[in-house]
CSV table of C-alpha atoms in Angstrom, one decimal:
chain,number,residue,atom,x,y,z
A,1,MET,CA,27.8,34.2,-13.5
A,2,SER,CA,31.7,34.0,-15.5
A,3,PHE,CA,34.4,31.6,-15.9
A,4,SER,CA,37.4,32.1,-13.7
A,5,GLN,CA,40.8,30.1,-15.1
A,6,ASN,CA,41.8,30.2,-11.0
A,7,HIS,CA,38.8,29.4,-9.2
A,8,VAL,CA,37.8,26.5,-11.2
A,9,GLN,CA,41.9,25.1,-11.5
A,10,LYS,CA,41.8,24.9,-7.8
A,11,ALA,CA,39.0,24.0,-7.7
A,12,PHE,CA,40.5,20.8,-9.8
A,13,LEU,CA,43.8,21.1,-7.3
A,14,GLU,CA,41.5,20.0,-4.7
A,15,LEU,CA,39.8,17.2,-6.9
A,16,ILE,CA,43.4,15.8,-7.9
A,17,VAL,CA,44.4,15.5,-4.5
A,18,LYS,CA,41.5,14.4,-2.9
A,19,ALA,CA,41.1,11.7,-5.9
A,20,SER,CA,45.1,11.0,-5.1
A,21,THR,CA,44.8,10.7,-1.2
A,22,ASP,CA,41.3,9.5,0.3
A,23,LEU,CA,40.4,6.3,-0.8
A,24,PRO,CA,36.0,6.5,-1.3
A,25,GLU,CA,34.0,5.8,2.2
A,26,ASP,CA,32.6,2.8,0.8
A,27,VAL,CA,35.6,1.3,-0.6
A,28,GLU,CA,37.2,1.6,2.3
A,29,GLN,CA,34.4,-0.1,4.7
A,30,ALA,CA,34.6,-2.8,1.6
A,31,LEU,CA,37.8,-3.5,2.5
A,32,GLN,CA,37.3,-3.7,6.2
A,33,ALA,CA,33.8,-6.3,5.3
A,34,ALA,CA,36.8,-8.7,4.4
A,35,LEU,CA,39.2,-8.3,7.5
A,36,ALA,CA,36.3,-9.2,9.0
A,37,LYS,CA,35.9,-12.3,7.1
A,38,ALA,CA,39.1,-13.7,6.7
A,39,ASP,CA,40.7,-16.0,8.9
A,40,GLN,CA,42.5,-14.6,11.9
A,41,ASP,CA,46.3,-14.2,11.5
A,42,SER,CA,45.9,-15.0,7.9
A,43,PRO,CA,47.6,-14.4,4.3
A,44,GLU,CA,44.3,-12.9,3.5
A,45,ALA,CA,44.2,-10.9,7.2
A,46,LYS,CA,47.7,-9.8,7.2
A,47,ALA,CA,47.5,-7.9,3.5
A,48,LEU,CA,43.8,-6.8,4.3
A,49,GLU,CA,45.2,-5.3,7.6
A,50,THR,CA,48.4,-3.0,5.3
A,51,LEU,CA,45.9,-2.1,3.3
A,52,LEU,CA,44.0,-0.3,5.5
A,53,ALA,CA,46.4,1.0,7.3
A,54,ASN,CA,48.2,2.0,3.8
A,55,VAL,CA,44.7,4.4,4.1
A,56,ALA,CA,44.7,5.4,7.5
A,57,LEU,CA,47.8,6.8,6.1
A,58,ALA,CA,47.8,8.2,2.7
A,59,ARG,CA,44.8,9.6,3.9
A,60,SER,CA,46.1,11.8,7.7
A,61,ASN,CA,49.3,12.5,5.1
A,62,TRP,CA,47.9,14.0,2.0
A,63,ARG,CA,50.3,11.4,0.4
A,64,PRO,CA,49.3,9.1,-2.7
A,65,LEU,CA,47.6,6.6,-1.7
A,66,CYS,CA,49.5,4.3,-3.8
A,67,GLN,CA,53.0,4.8,-5.9
A,68,ASP,CA,50.9,4.5,-9.5
A,69,THR,CA,48.9,7.4,-10.0
A,70,GLY,CA,47.6,5.7,-12.8
A,71,MET,CA,45.9,7.6,-15.9
A,72,LEU,CA,43.9,10.7,-14.9
A,73,LEU,CA,40.5,9.6,-16.6
A,74,PHE,CA,37.8,13.1,-16.0
A,75,ASP,CA,34.7,12.7,-16.7
A,76,ILE,CA,32.3,16.3,-16.8
A,77,THR,CA,29.3,18.3,-16.8
A,78,SER,CA,29.8,21.5,-18.8
A,79,PRO,CA,27.5,24.7,-18.5
A,80,PRO,CA,26.1,25.0,-22.5
A,81,GLU,CA,27.4,29.0,-21.9
A,82,ILE,CA,31.1,27.9,-21.2
A,83,SER,CA,34.1,27.2,-23.3
A,84,ARG,CA,35.5,23.5,-22.4
A,85,ALA,CA,38.4,24.5,-24.0
A,86,GLU,CA,38.4,26.7,-21.1
A,87,ILE,CA,37.7,24.2,-18.1
A,88,GLN,CA,40.2,21.6,-19.9
A,89,ALA,CA,42.6,24.0,-19.8
A,90,ALA,CA,41.8,25.0,-15.8
A,91,ALA,CA,41.8,20.9,-15.5
A,92,GLU,CA,45.1,20.2,-17.1
A,93,ALA,CA,47.2,23.4,-15.5
A,94,ALA,CA,46.3,22.1,-12.2
A,95,VAL,CA,46.4,18.2,-12.7
A,96,ALA,CA,50.6,19.5,-13.5
A,97,GLY,CA,50.1,21.9,-10.2
A,98,ALA,CA,49.4,18.4,-8.7
A,99,THR,CA,52.5,16.3,-10.4
A,100,GLU,CA,54.5,19.3,-9.5
A,101,LEU,CA,53.1,19.4,-5.3
A,102,GLY,CA,54.4,15.0,-5.3
A,103,VAL,CA,50.3,14.5,-5.0
A,104,LEU,CA,51.0,12.3,-8.4
A,105,ARG,CA,54.2,10.6,-9.6
A,106,GLN,CA,55.5,12.3,-13.4
A,107,ASN,CA,53.4,9.0,-15.4
A,108,CYS,CA,53.0,10.1,-19.0
A,109,VAL,CA,55.7,9.1,-21.5
A,110,ASN,CA,55.4,10.0,-25.4
A,111,SER,CA,55.0,6.3,-26.8
A,112,LEU,CA,57.0,7.3,-29.4
A,113,THR,CA,60.2,8.6,-28.4
A,114,GLY,CA,59.4,6.8,-24.6
A,115,LYS,CA,60.3,10.6,-23.3
A,116,ASN,CA,58.3,11.1,-19.6
A,117,THR,CA,56.4,14.2,-20.7
A,118,GLY,CA,57.5,15.6,-16.9
A,119,ASN,CA,54.1,16.9,-15.8
A,120,ASN,CA,50.8,13.8,-16.7
A,121,LEU,CA,50.3,15.7,-19.7
A,122,GLY,CA,50.2,15.4,-23.2
A,123,TYR,CA,49.0,13.5,-26.7
A,124,GLY,CA,45.7,11.5,-24.9
A,125,CYS,CA,46.7,12.5,-21.0
A,126,PRO,CA,44.6,13.0,-19.0
A,127,ILE,CA,41.5,11.3,-20.4
A,128,PHE,CA,38.3,14.0,-20.8
A,129,HIS,CA,34.9,12.4,-21.2
A,130,TRP,CA,31.8,15.3,-21.9
A,131,GLN,CA,28.6,15.8,-21.1
A,132,GLU,CA,26.5,18.7,-21.3
A,133,GLY,CA,24.5,20.5,-18.0
A,134,GLY,CA,22.7,23.4,-16.6
A,135,PRO,CA,24.0,26.1,-16.2
A,136,GLY,CA,26.0,27.5,-13.9
A,137,VAL,CA,27.6,24.7,-12.3
A,138,ILE,CA,30.5,22.3,-13.5
A,139,GLU,CA,30.7,18.6,-12.0
A,140,ALA,CA,33.7,16.5,-12.0
A,141,SER,CA,34.4,13.0,-11.4
A,142,LEU,CA,38.1,12.1,-11.9
A,143,MET,CA,39.2,8.4,-11.6
A,144,LEU,CA,42.4,7.5,-11.2
A,145,LYS,CA,43.3,3.6,-13.2
A,146,GLY,CA,46.7,2.7,-11.9
A,147,GLY,CA,48.7,0.3,-15.1
A,148,GLY,CA,49.2,-3.1,-13.0
A,149,SER,CA,45.2,-2.9,-12.8
A,150,GLU,CA,44.9,-1.6,-16.1
A,151,ASN,CA,47.1,-4.7,-17.5
A,152,VAL,CA,45.4,-7.1,-16.6
A,153,SER,CA,41.8,-5.2,-18.4
A,154,ALA,CA,40.1,-8.3,-21.0
A,155,GLN,CA,38.0,-8.0,-23.6
A,156,TYR,CA,36.3,-11.2,-25.4
A,157,SER,CA,34.2,-11.8,-28.8
A,158,LEU,CA,31.7,-14.2,-27.9
A,159,PRO,CA,30.7,-17.6,-28.5
A,160,ASP,CA,33.4,-17.8,-27.2
A,161,ALA,CA,34.8,-22.1,-28.0
A,162,ARG,CA,37.2,-21.6,-25.1
A,163,LEU,CA,35.1,-20.9,-22.8
A,164,SER,CA,32.1,-22.6,-24.3
A,165,ALA,CA,30.7,-19.6,-23.9
A,166,GLY,CA,27.6,-17.8,-26.2
A,167,ARG,CA,26.4,-14.4,-26.5
A,168,ASP,CA,24.3,-14.5,-24.0
A,169,LEU,CA,24.9,-13.4,-20.0
A,170,ASP,CA,25.7,-17.1,-19.1
A,171,GLY,CA,28.9,-15.9,-21.0
A,172,VAL,CA,29.7,-13.0,-19.9
A,173,ARG,CA,29.1,-15.1,-16.8
A,174,ALA,CA,32.2,-17.4,-18.0
A,175,CYS,CA,33.9,-14.3,-19.4
A,176,VAL,CA,33.9,-12.4,-16.1
A,177,LEU,CA,34.9,-15.6,-13.7
A,178,ASP,CA,38.0,-16.1,-16.5
A,179,ALA,CA,39.5,-13.1,-16.5
A,180,VAL,CA,39.3,-13.0,-13.0
A,181,TRP,CA,41.0,-16.5,-12.5
A,182,GLN,CA,44.0,-15.1,-15.0
A,183,ALA,CA,44.7,-12.2,-13.4
A,184,GLN,CA,45.4,-14.5,-10.5
A,185,GLY,CA,46.0,-12.3,-7.8
A,186,ARG,CA,47.8,-9.6,-10.1
A,187,GLY,CA,46.3,-6.0,-10.2
A,188,CYS,CA,45.8,-5.7,-6.6
A,189,ALA,CA,43.4,-7.9,-5.2
A,190,PRO,CA,40.6,-7.8,-4.4
A,191,GLY,CA,39.4,-6.0,-7.3
A,192,ILE,CA,36.8,-4.3,-8.6
A,193,LEU,CA,35.3,-4.9,-12.4
A,194,GLY,CA,33.3,-2.4,-13.8
A,195,VAL,CA,31.9,-4.7,-17.3
A,196,ALA,CA,29.6,-3.7,-20.6
A,197,ILE,CA,28.2,-5.8,-22.8
A,198,GLY,CA,27.7,-4.8,-26.2
A,199,GLY,CA,29.2,-1.5,-28.1
A,200,ASP,CA,32.4,-1.9,-30.4
A,201,ARG,CA,36.1,-2.2,-29.0
A,202,ALA,CA,36.9,1.6,-28.1
A,203,THR,CA,33.4,2.1,-26.3
A,204,GLY,CA,33.2,-1.4,-24.3
A,205,TYR,CA,35.7,-1.0,-22.8
A,206,GLU,CA,35.2,3.4,-22.4
A,207,GLU,CA,31.3,2.0,-20.9
A,208,SER,CA,33.0,-0.7,-18.7
A,209,LYS,CA,35.2,1.7,-17.1
A,210,ARG,CA,32.1,4.5,-16.4
A,211,GLN,CA,30.7,1.4,-13.8
A,212,LEU,CA,33.9,1.9,-12.0
A,213,PHE,CA,32.1,4.9,-10.9
A,214,ARG,CA,29.2,3.5,-9.0
A,215,ARG,CA,29.3,2.9,-5.3
A,216,ILE,CA,29.7,-0.9,-3.9
A,217,GLY,CA,26.8,-2.8,-3.4
A,218,GLN,CA,24.7,0.3,-5.8
A,219,ARG,CA,23.7,-2.4,-8.1
A,220,SER,CA,22.4,-2.1,-11.8
A,221,PRO,CA,18.5,-0.7,-12.6
A,222,HIS,CA,18.0,-3.7,-14.6
A,223,PRO,CA,17.0,-6.9,-12.2
A,224,GLU,CA,18.5,-9.1,-14.6
A,225,LEU,CA,22.1,-7.8,-14.5
A,226,ALA,CA,22.1,-6.8,-10.7
A,227,GLN,CA,21.3,-10.7,-10.3
A,228,LEU,CA,24.0,-11.1,-12.1
A,229,GLU,CA,26.1,-9.2,-10.4
A,230,GLU,CA,25.4,-10.5,-7.2
A,231,ARG,CA,25.9,-14.0,-8.4
A,232,LEU,CA,29.5,-12.8,-9.9
A,233,VAL,CA,30.8,-11.7,-6.7
A,234,VAL,CA,29.7,-14.9,-5.0
A,235,GLU,CA,31.5,-16.9,-7.8
A,236,ALA,CA,34.8,-14.6,-7.7
A,237,ASN,CA,35.2,-15.2,-3.8
A,238,GLN,CA,34.7,-18.6,-4.2
A,239,LEU,CA,37.5,-18.8,-6.1
A,240,GLY,CA,40.1,-18.6,-3.6
A,241,ILE,CA,42.7,-16.5,-4.8
A,242,GLY,CA,42.6,-13.9,-1.9
A,243,PRO,CA,44.0,-10.4,-1.8
A,244,MET,CA,47.3,-9.9,-3.5
A,245,GLY,CA,47.0,-13.9,-4.6
A,246,PHE,CA,47.8,-14.4,-1.4
A,247,GLY,CA,44.1,-16.6,-0.6
A,248,GLY,CA,41.6,-16.5,1.5
A,249,LYS,CA,37.7,-15.6,1.2
A,250,THR,CA,38.1,-11.6,-1.1
A,251,THR,CA,39.2,-11.9,-3.9
A,252,VAL,CA,36.6,-9.1,-5.7
A,253,LEU,CA,35.3,-6.2,-3.8
A,254,ASP,CA,32.3,-5.8,-6.6
A,255,VAL,CA,31.4,-6.5,-10.1
A,256,LEU,CA,29.6,-3.4,-11.8
A,257,ILE,CA,28.3,-4.3,-15.2
A,258,GLY,CA,26.3,-2.1,-18.2
A,259,TRP,CA,25.7,-2.4,-21.5
A,260,ARG,CA,25.6,-0.9,-24.5
A,261,CYS,CA,23.7,-1.5,-28.4
A,262,ARG,CA,25.7,-3.0,-30.5
A,263,LEU,CA,26.5,-4.3,-34.2
A,264,PRO,CA,24.4,-7.8,-34.9
A,265,ALA,CA,28.0,-9.0,-36.1
A,266,SER,CA,29.3,-8.7,-32.8
A,267,TYR,CA,29.5,-9.5,-28.7
A,268,PHE,CA,31.6,-7.8,-27.0
A,269,VAL,CA,32.8,-8.5,-23.4
A,270,SER,CA,34.9,-6.1,-21.4
A,271,ILE,CA,35.9,-6.3,-18.2
A,272,SER,CA,38.3,-3.0,-16.6
A,273,TYR,CA,39.9,-4.3,-13.0
A,274,MET,CA,40.0,-2.2,-11.0
A,275,CYS,CA,42.7,-3.1,-8.2
A,276,TRP,CA,41.4,-2.4,-4.2
A,277,CYS,CA,42.8,1.1,-4.2
A,278,CYS,CA,39.8,2.2,-6.4
A,279,ARG,CA,40.8,5.9,-6.4
A,280,ARG,CA,37.3,8.1,-7.6
A,281,GLN,CA,36.2,11.4,-6.7
A,282,THR,CA,33.3,13.7,-8.0
A,283,MET,CA,33.3,17.9,-7.5
A,284,THR,CA,30.7,20.0,-8.1
A,285,ILE,CA,32.2,23.5,-8.8
A,286,ALA,CA,29.7,26.6,-9.1
A,287,LEU,CA,30.8,29.4,-10.7
A,288,PRO,CA,31.2,32.3,-9.5
């Protein structure tokens, strides 16, 4: 087995193109199910029809699903014998190539100078998370997280007197419903919520985004969290906010909850809001 940067770079480019242009099947099916429930000729139905038409056009024309191609988040499981630096260099070269092709918008700005880097590469961009796997293959998952949905993500510290929320799952429920209500149609509803209980402020958000790699309808292995996920989907959709805030029966497509251990002094609930355009893809890259 050897490492070929060209081989791995081409695979990463394929992954980026697919993530940007091809909505995952489970998300598209969830949008179709929402349309089937919507009242005929309602603003909700028209919004969902427009979203699904956009999905079909993007897929057939290999064009980005959204003008905001988002922050790139790679979750990579790599073989121990291959340098992570080599894999990251191949991924970054693919990002620059995808930007040049127009599959990614020039979307990386230096926070101090305000200057766009022009190729989606810069300090902290893209984001990489790493795990060690077995020999011979790279498992790469990619999420494109748009700014509109990122802006309405939220983090709570329990107890929260405003919500009458204590340090328990009922308190978590109150936080999630408040986040949905505060977002209204912003963030491009119907959304998918990744929720994390615990951790610190940084790892709570990290864990909440990790939940967004799960398929819609994939329930937590913890029965109490699975039950809460199902309850929150029902209750969030009863708020009547609907797609893009136009009103209707579907405000969220799913709620996916994870957890991490925490300090006794802290109880964070971190909520990563993902827009309807849940761009995530996974690829296995076999090394020659």
